[in-house]
Tab-separated table of C-alpha atoms in Angstrom:
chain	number	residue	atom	x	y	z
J	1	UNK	CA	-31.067	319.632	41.648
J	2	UNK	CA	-27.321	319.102	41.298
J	3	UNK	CA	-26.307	319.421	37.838
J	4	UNK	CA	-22.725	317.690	36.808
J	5	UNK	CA	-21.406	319.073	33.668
J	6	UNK	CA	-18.819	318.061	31.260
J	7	UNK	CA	-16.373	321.501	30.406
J	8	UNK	CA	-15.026	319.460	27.857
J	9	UNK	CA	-17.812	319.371	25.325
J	10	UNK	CA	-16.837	321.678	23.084
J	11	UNK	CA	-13.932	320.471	21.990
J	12	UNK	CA	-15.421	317.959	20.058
J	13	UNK	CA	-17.439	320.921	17.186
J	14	UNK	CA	-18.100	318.399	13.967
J	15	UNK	CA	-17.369	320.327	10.636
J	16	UNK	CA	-20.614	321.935	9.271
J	17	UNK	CA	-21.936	322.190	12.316
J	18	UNK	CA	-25.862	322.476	12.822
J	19	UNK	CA	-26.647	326.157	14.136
J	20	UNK	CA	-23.685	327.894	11.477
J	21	UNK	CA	-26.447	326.695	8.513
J	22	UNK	CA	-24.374	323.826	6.986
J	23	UNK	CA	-25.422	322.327	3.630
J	24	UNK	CA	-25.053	319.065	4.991
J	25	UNK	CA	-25.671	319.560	9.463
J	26	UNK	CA	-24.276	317.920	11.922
J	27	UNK	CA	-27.151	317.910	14.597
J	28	UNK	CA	-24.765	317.327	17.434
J	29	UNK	CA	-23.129	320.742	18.121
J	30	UNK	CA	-21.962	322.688	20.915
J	31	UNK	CA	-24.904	324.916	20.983
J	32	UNK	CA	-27.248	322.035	22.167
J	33	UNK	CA	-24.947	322.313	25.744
J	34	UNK	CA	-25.501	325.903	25.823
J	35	UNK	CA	-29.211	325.771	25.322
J	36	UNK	CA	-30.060	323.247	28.004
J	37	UNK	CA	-27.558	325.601	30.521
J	38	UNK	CA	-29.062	328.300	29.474
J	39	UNK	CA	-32.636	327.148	29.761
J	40	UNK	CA	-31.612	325.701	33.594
J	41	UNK	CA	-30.091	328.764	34.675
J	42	UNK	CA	-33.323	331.139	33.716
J	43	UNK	CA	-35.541	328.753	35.402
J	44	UNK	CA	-33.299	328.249	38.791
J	45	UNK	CA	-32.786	326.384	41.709
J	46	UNK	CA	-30.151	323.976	39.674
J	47	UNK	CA	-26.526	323.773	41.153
J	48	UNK	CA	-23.884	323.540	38.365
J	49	UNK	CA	-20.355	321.517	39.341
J	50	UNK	CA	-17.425	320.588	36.765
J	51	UNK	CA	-16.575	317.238	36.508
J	52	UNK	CA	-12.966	315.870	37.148
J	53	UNK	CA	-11.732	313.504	34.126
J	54	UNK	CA	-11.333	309.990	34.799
J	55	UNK	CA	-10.372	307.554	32.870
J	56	UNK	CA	-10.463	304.835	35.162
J	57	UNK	CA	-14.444	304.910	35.112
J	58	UNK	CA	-14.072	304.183	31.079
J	59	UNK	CA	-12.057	301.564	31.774
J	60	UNK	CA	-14.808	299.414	33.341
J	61	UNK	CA	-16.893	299.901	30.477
J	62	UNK	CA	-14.601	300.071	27.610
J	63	UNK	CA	-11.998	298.112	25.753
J	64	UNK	CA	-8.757	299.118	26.729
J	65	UNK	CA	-7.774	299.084	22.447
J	66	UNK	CA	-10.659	301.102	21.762
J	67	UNK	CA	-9.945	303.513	24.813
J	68	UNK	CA	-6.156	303.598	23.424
J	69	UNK	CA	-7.069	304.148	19.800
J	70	UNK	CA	-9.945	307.044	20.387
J	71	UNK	CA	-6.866	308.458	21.861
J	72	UNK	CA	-4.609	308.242	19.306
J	73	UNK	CA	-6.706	309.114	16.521
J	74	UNK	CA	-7.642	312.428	18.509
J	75	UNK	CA	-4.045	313.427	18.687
J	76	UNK	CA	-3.466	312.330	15.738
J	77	UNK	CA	-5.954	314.481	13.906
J	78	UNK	CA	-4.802	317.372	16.115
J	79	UNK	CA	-1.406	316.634	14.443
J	80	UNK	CA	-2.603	316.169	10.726
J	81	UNK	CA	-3.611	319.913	10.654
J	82	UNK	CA	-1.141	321.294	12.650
J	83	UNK	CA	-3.372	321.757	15.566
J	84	UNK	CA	-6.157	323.654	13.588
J	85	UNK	CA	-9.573	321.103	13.350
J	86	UNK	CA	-8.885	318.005	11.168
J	87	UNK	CA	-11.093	315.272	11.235
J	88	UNK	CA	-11.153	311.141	10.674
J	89	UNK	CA	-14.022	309.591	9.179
J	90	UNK	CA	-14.303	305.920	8.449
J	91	UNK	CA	-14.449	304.738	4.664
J	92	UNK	CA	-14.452	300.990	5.327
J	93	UNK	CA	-15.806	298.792	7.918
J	94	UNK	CA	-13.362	295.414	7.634
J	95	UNK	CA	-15.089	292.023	7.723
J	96	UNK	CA	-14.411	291.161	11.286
J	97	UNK	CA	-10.587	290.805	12.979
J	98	UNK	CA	-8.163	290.965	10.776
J	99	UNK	CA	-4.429	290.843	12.188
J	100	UNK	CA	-3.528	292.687	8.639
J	101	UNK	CA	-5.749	295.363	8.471
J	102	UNK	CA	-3.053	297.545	10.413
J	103	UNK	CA	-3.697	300.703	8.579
J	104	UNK	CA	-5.293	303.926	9.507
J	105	UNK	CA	-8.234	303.470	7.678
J	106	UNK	CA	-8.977	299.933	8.542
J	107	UNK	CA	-8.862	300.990	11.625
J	108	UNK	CA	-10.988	303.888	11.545
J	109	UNK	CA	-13.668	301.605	10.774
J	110	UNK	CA	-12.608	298.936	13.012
J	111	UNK	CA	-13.346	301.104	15.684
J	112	UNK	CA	-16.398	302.823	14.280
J	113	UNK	CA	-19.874	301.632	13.048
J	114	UNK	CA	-21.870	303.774	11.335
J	115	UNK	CA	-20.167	307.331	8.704
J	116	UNK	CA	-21.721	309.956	11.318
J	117	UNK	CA	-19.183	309.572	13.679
J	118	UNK	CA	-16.044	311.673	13.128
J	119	UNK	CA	-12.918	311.842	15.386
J	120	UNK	CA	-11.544	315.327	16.087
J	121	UNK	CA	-8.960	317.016	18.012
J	122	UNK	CA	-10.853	317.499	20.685
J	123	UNK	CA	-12.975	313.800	20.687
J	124	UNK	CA	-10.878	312.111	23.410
J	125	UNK	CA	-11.361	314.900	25.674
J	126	UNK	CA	-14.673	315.937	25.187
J	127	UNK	CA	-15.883	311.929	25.004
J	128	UNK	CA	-14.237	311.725	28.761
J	129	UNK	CA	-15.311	314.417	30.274
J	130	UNK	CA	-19.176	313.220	29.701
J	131	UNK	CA	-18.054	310.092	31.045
J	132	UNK	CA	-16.181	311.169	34.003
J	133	UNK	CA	-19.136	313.588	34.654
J	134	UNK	CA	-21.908	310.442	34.785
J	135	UNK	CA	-19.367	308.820	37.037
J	136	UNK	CA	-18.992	311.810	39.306
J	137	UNK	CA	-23.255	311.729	39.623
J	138	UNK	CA	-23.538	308.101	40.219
J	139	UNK	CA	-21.031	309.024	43.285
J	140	UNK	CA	-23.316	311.158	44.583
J	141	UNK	CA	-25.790	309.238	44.138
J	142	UNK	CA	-24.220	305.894	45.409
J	143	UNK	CA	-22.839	308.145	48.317
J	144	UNK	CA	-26.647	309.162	49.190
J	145	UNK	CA	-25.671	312.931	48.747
J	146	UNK	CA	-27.940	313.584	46.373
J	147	UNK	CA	-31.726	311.674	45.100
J	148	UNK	CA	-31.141	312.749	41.412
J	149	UNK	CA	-28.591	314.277	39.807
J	150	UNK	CA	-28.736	315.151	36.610
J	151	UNK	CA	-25.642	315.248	33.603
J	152	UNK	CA	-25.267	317.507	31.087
J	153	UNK	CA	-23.232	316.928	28.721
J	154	UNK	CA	-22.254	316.368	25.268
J	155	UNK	CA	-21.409	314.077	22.801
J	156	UNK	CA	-24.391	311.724	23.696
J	157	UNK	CA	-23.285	308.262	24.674
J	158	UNK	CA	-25.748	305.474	24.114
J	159	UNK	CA	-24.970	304.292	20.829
J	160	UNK	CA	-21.499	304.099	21.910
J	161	UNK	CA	-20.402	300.230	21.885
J	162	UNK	CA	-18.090	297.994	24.185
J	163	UNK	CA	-15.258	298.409	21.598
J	164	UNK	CA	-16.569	300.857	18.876
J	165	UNK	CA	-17.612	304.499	18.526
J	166	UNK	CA	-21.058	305.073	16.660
J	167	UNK	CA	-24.465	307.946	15.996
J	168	UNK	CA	-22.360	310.640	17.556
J	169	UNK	CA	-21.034	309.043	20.691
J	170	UNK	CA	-17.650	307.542	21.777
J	171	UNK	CA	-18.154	306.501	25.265
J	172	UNK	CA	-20.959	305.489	26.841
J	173	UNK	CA	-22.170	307.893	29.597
J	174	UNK	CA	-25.067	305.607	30.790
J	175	UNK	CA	-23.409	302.512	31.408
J	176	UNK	CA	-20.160	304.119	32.925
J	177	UNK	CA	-22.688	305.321	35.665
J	178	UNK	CA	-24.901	302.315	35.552
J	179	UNK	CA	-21.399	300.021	36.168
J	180	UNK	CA	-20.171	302.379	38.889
J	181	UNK	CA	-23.730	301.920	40.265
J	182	UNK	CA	-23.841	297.693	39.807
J	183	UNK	CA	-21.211	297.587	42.757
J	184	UNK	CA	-23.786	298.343	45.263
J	185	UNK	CA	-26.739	296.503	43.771
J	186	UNK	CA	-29.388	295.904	41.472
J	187	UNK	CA	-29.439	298.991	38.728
J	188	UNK	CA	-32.008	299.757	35.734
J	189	UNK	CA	-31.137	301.847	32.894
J	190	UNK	CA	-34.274	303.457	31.051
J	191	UNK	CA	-33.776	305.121	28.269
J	192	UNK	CA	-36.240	307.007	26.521
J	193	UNK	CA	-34.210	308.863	23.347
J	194	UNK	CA	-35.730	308.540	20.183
J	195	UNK	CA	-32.942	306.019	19.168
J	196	UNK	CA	-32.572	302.785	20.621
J	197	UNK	CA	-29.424	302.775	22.891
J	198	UNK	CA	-27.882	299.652	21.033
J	199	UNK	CA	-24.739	300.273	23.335
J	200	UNK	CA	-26.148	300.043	25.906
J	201	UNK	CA	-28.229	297.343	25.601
J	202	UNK	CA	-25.314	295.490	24.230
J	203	UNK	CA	-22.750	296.275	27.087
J	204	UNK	CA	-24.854	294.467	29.454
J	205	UNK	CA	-26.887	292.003	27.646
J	206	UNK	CA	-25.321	289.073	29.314
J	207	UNK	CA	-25.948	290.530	32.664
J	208	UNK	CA	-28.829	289.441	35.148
J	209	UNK	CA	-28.046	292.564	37.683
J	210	UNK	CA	-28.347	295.505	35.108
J	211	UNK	CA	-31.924	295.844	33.925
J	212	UNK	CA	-32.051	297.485	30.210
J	213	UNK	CA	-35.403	298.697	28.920
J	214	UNK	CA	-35.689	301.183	25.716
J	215	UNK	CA	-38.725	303.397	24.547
J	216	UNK	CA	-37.799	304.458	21.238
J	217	UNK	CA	-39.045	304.658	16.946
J	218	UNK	CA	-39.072	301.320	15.788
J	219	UNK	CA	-35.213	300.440	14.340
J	220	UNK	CA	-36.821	299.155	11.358
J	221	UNK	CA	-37.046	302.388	9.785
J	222	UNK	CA	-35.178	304.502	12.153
J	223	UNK	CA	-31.494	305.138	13.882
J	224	UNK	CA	-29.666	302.249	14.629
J	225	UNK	CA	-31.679	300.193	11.959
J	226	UNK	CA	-29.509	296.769	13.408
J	227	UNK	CA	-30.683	297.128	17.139
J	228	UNK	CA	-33.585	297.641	19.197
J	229	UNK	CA	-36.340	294.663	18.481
J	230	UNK	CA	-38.632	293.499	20.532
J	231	UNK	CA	-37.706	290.187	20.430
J	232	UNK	CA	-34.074	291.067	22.054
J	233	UNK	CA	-34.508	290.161	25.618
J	234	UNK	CA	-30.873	288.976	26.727
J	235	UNK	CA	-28.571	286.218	26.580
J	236	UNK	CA	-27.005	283.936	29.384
J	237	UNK	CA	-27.688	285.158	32.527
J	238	UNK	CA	-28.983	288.148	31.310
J	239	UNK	CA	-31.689	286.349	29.745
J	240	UNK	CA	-35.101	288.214	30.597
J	241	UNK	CA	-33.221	291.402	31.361
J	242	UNK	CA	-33.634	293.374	28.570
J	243	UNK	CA	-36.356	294.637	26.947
J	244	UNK	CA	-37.714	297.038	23.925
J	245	UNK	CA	-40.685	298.828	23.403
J	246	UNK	CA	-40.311	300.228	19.613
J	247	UNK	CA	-42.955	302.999	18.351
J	248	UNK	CA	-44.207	303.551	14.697
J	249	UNK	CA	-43.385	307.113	14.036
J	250	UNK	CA	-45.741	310.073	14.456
J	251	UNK	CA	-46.864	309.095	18.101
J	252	UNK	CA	-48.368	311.251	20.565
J	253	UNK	CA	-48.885	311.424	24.209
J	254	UNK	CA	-51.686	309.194	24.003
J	255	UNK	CA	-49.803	306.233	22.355
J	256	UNK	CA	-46.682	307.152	24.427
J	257	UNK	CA	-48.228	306.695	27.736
J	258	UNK	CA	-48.929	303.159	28.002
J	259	UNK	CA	-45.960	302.158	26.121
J	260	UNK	CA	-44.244	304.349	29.062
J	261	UNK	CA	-46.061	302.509	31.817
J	262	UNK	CA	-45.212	299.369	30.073
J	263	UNK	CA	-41.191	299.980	30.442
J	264	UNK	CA	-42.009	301.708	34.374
J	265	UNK	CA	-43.069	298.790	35.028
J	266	UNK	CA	-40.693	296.380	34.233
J	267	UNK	CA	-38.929	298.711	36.412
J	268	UNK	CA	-40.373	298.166	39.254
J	269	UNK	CA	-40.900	294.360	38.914
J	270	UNK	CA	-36.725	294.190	38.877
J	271	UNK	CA	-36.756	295.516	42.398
J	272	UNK	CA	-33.430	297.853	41.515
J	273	UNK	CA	-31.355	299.647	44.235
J	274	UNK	CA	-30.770	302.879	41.377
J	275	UNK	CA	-32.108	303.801	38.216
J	276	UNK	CA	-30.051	305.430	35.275
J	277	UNK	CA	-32.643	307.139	33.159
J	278	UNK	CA	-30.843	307.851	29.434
J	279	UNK	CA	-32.719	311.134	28.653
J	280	UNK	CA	-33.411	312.233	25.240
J	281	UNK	CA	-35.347	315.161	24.401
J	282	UNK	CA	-35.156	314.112	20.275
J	283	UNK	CA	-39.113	312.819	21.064
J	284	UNK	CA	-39.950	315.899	21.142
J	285	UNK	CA	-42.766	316.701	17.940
J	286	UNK	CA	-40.069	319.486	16.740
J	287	UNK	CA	-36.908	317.437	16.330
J	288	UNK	CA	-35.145	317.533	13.041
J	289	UNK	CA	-34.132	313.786	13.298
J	290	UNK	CA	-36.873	312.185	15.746
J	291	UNK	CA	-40.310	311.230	14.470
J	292	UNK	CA	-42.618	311.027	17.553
J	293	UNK	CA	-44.870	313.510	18.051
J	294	UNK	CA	-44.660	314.705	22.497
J	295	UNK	CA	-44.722	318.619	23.304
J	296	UNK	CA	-43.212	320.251	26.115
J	297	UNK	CA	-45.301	319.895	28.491
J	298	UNK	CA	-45.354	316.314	28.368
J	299	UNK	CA	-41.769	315.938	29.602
J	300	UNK	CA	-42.934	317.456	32.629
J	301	UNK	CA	-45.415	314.535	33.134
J	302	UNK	CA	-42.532	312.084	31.797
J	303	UNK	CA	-40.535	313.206	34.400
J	304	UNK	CA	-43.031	312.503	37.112
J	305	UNK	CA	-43.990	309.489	36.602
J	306	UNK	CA	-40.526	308.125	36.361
J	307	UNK	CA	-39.894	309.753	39.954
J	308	UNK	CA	-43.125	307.684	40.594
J	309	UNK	CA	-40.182	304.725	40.891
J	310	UNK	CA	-39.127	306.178	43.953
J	311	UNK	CA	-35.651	305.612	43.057
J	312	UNK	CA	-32.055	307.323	43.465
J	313	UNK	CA	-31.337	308.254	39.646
J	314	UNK	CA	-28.606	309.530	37.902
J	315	UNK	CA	-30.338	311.153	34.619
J	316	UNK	CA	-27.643	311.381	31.512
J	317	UNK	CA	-28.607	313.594	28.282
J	318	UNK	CA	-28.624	311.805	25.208
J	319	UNK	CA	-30.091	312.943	22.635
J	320	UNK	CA	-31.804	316.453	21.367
J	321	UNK	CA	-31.702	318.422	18.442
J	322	UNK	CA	-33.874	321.306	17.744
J	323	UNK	CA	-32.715	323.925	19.754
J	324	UNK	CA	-35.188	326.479	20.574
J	325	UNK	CA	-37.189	323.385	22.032
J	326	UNK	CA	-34.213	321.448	23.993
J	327	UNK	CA	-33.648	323.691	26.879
J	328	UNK	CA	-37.279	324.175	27.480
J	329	UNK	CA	-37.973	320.003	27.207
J	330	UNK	CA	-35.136	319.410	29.991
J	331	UNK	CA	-36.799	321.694	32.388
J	332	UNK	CA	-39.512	319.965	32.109
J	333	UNK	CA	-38.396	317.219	32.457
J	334	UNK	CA	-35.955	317.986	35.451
J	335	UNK	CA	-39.222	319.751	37.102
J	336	UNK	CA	-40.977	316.356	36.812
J	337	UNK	CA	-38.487	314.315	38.079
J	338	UNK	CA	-37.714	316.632	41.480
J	339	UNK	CA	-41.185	317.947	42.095
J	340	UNK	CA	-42.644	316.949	45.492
């Protein structure tokens, strides 16, 4: 399987990171990159290519003042510490458009949702290069090159909004693929993180051609808290194209199979020409942050019965935090999906 990779992660290292023991962690680090490589490269028969950056691809997804000011802010912070690691973190969110709330701190939370979510030196970059490497596999894919191709990258993406940065990501990997993707037809994004993709879901929730369906721990006690109901099912023409499949916490395999076939399903009744499949490995029963209850092994037969679809995929990492389990859960996974 062809694996696209973003070069750029790194740059984007959150103070306190996880693995260097932090007080308070930031379960988003490099290391979770370097696990999953790692884990592919032991196991072989994975092809590894760098992706070019584009900005062009965030373009279609994002808005152009959010694009500008992610920019900004990252040089910026570069600045503020005379290029040693300086970071921005929001410490108001305005009540809605303001044409006065000019300064950097209204700002910072003008563009951001949620207190997890700092801006570094190294954000812009790192944010584009995941972006520019989902782009680069929905090529393939679009091109017929390749039947899956897989991403790896970080900062995740899915929580990342239209206009605002939020739960670790800045741009959003999925739908940059999934809108490259819409050109040539029908597309469904499945994402099965632990976390509802609110950005997502959001991006194209007016939108009868891109098919959104979430298996994730029910928002009501769990990561984004605001998104991720059942009862969200689209607006407009996008109406019926959307759905959510929330989980108490503490399921197992046995609970998270028919809630599976349930979202496979709906799926296949949308008659898509590609699939985007938003993979996050924070299910898993060890994850710091997650709350479900699946072993290893069952990403394996996660991965199999989504290539049951039969459909060219692009699959994007997300989310994934316990490290001696991560690079172990993608093979699986990966194995799954390519098996014949």
């Amino acid at each position: 399987m062809r694996v696209i990779l973003n070069s750029r992660h790194a740059d984007h290292a959150a103070p306190g990171e996880f693995e260097a023991g932090a007080v308070v962690p930031c379960h988003e680090a490099p290391g979770r990159f370097g696990a999953i490589r790692g884990a592919l490269e032991a196991a072989g028969g994975f092809t590894f290519e760098n992706a070019a950056p584009n900005e062009e691809c965030v373009a279609a997804v994002h808005h152009p003042a959010y694009v500008a000011y992610l920019r900004g802010a990252s040089a910026e912070a570069k600045r503020a510490n005379g290029g040693g690691l300086n970071s921005f973190w929001p410490t108001v969110f305005p009540f809605g458009p303001n044409p006065r709330a000019r300064g950097a701190h209204a700002l910072r939370g003008a563009y951001c949702f949620d207190v997890y979510t700092p801006i570094l030196p190294g954000t812009f970059g790192a944010a584009l290069g995941g972006a520019s490497a989902a782009f680069r596999a929905a090529e393939l894919v679009a091109a017929g090159t390749e039947k899956s191709v897989y991403v790896l990258s970080r900062p995740p993406g899915h929580h990342a909004e239209h206009d605002r940065c939020g739960g670790y990501c800045y741009f959003n990997n999925a739908a940059v693929a999934a809108q490259h993707l819409s050109r040539l037809g029908k597309v469904a994004v499945l994402d099965l993180d632990v976390h509802h993709g609110n950005g997502t879901q959001h991006i194209f929730y007016d939108r009868a051609d891109v098919l959104t369906v979430s298996v994730h721990g029910d928002p009501a006690g769990l990561y984004p808290f605001f998104s991720g109901f059942a009862d969200e099912t689209g607006a407009g023409p996008g109406l019926g194209a959307n759905m959510n499949v929330p989980l108490p916490p503490g399921i197992d395999p046995n609970g998270y199979r028919p809630a599976l076939a349930h979202a496979l399903d709906a799926v296949a009744r949308f008659r898509p020409a590609f699939l985007v499949f938003a993979f996050g490995a924070d299910t898993h029963e060890s994850d710091p942050i997650g709350g479900l209850k699946l072993p290893t092994d069952f990403f394996g037969e996660m991965g199999a019965a989504v290539r049951g679809l039969g459909l060219p995929a692009v699959i994007v990492q997300e989310g994934g935090y316990n490290l001696g389990a991560l690079g172990a859960s993608a093979v699986a996974l990966l194995r799954g999906v390519e098996s014949r």
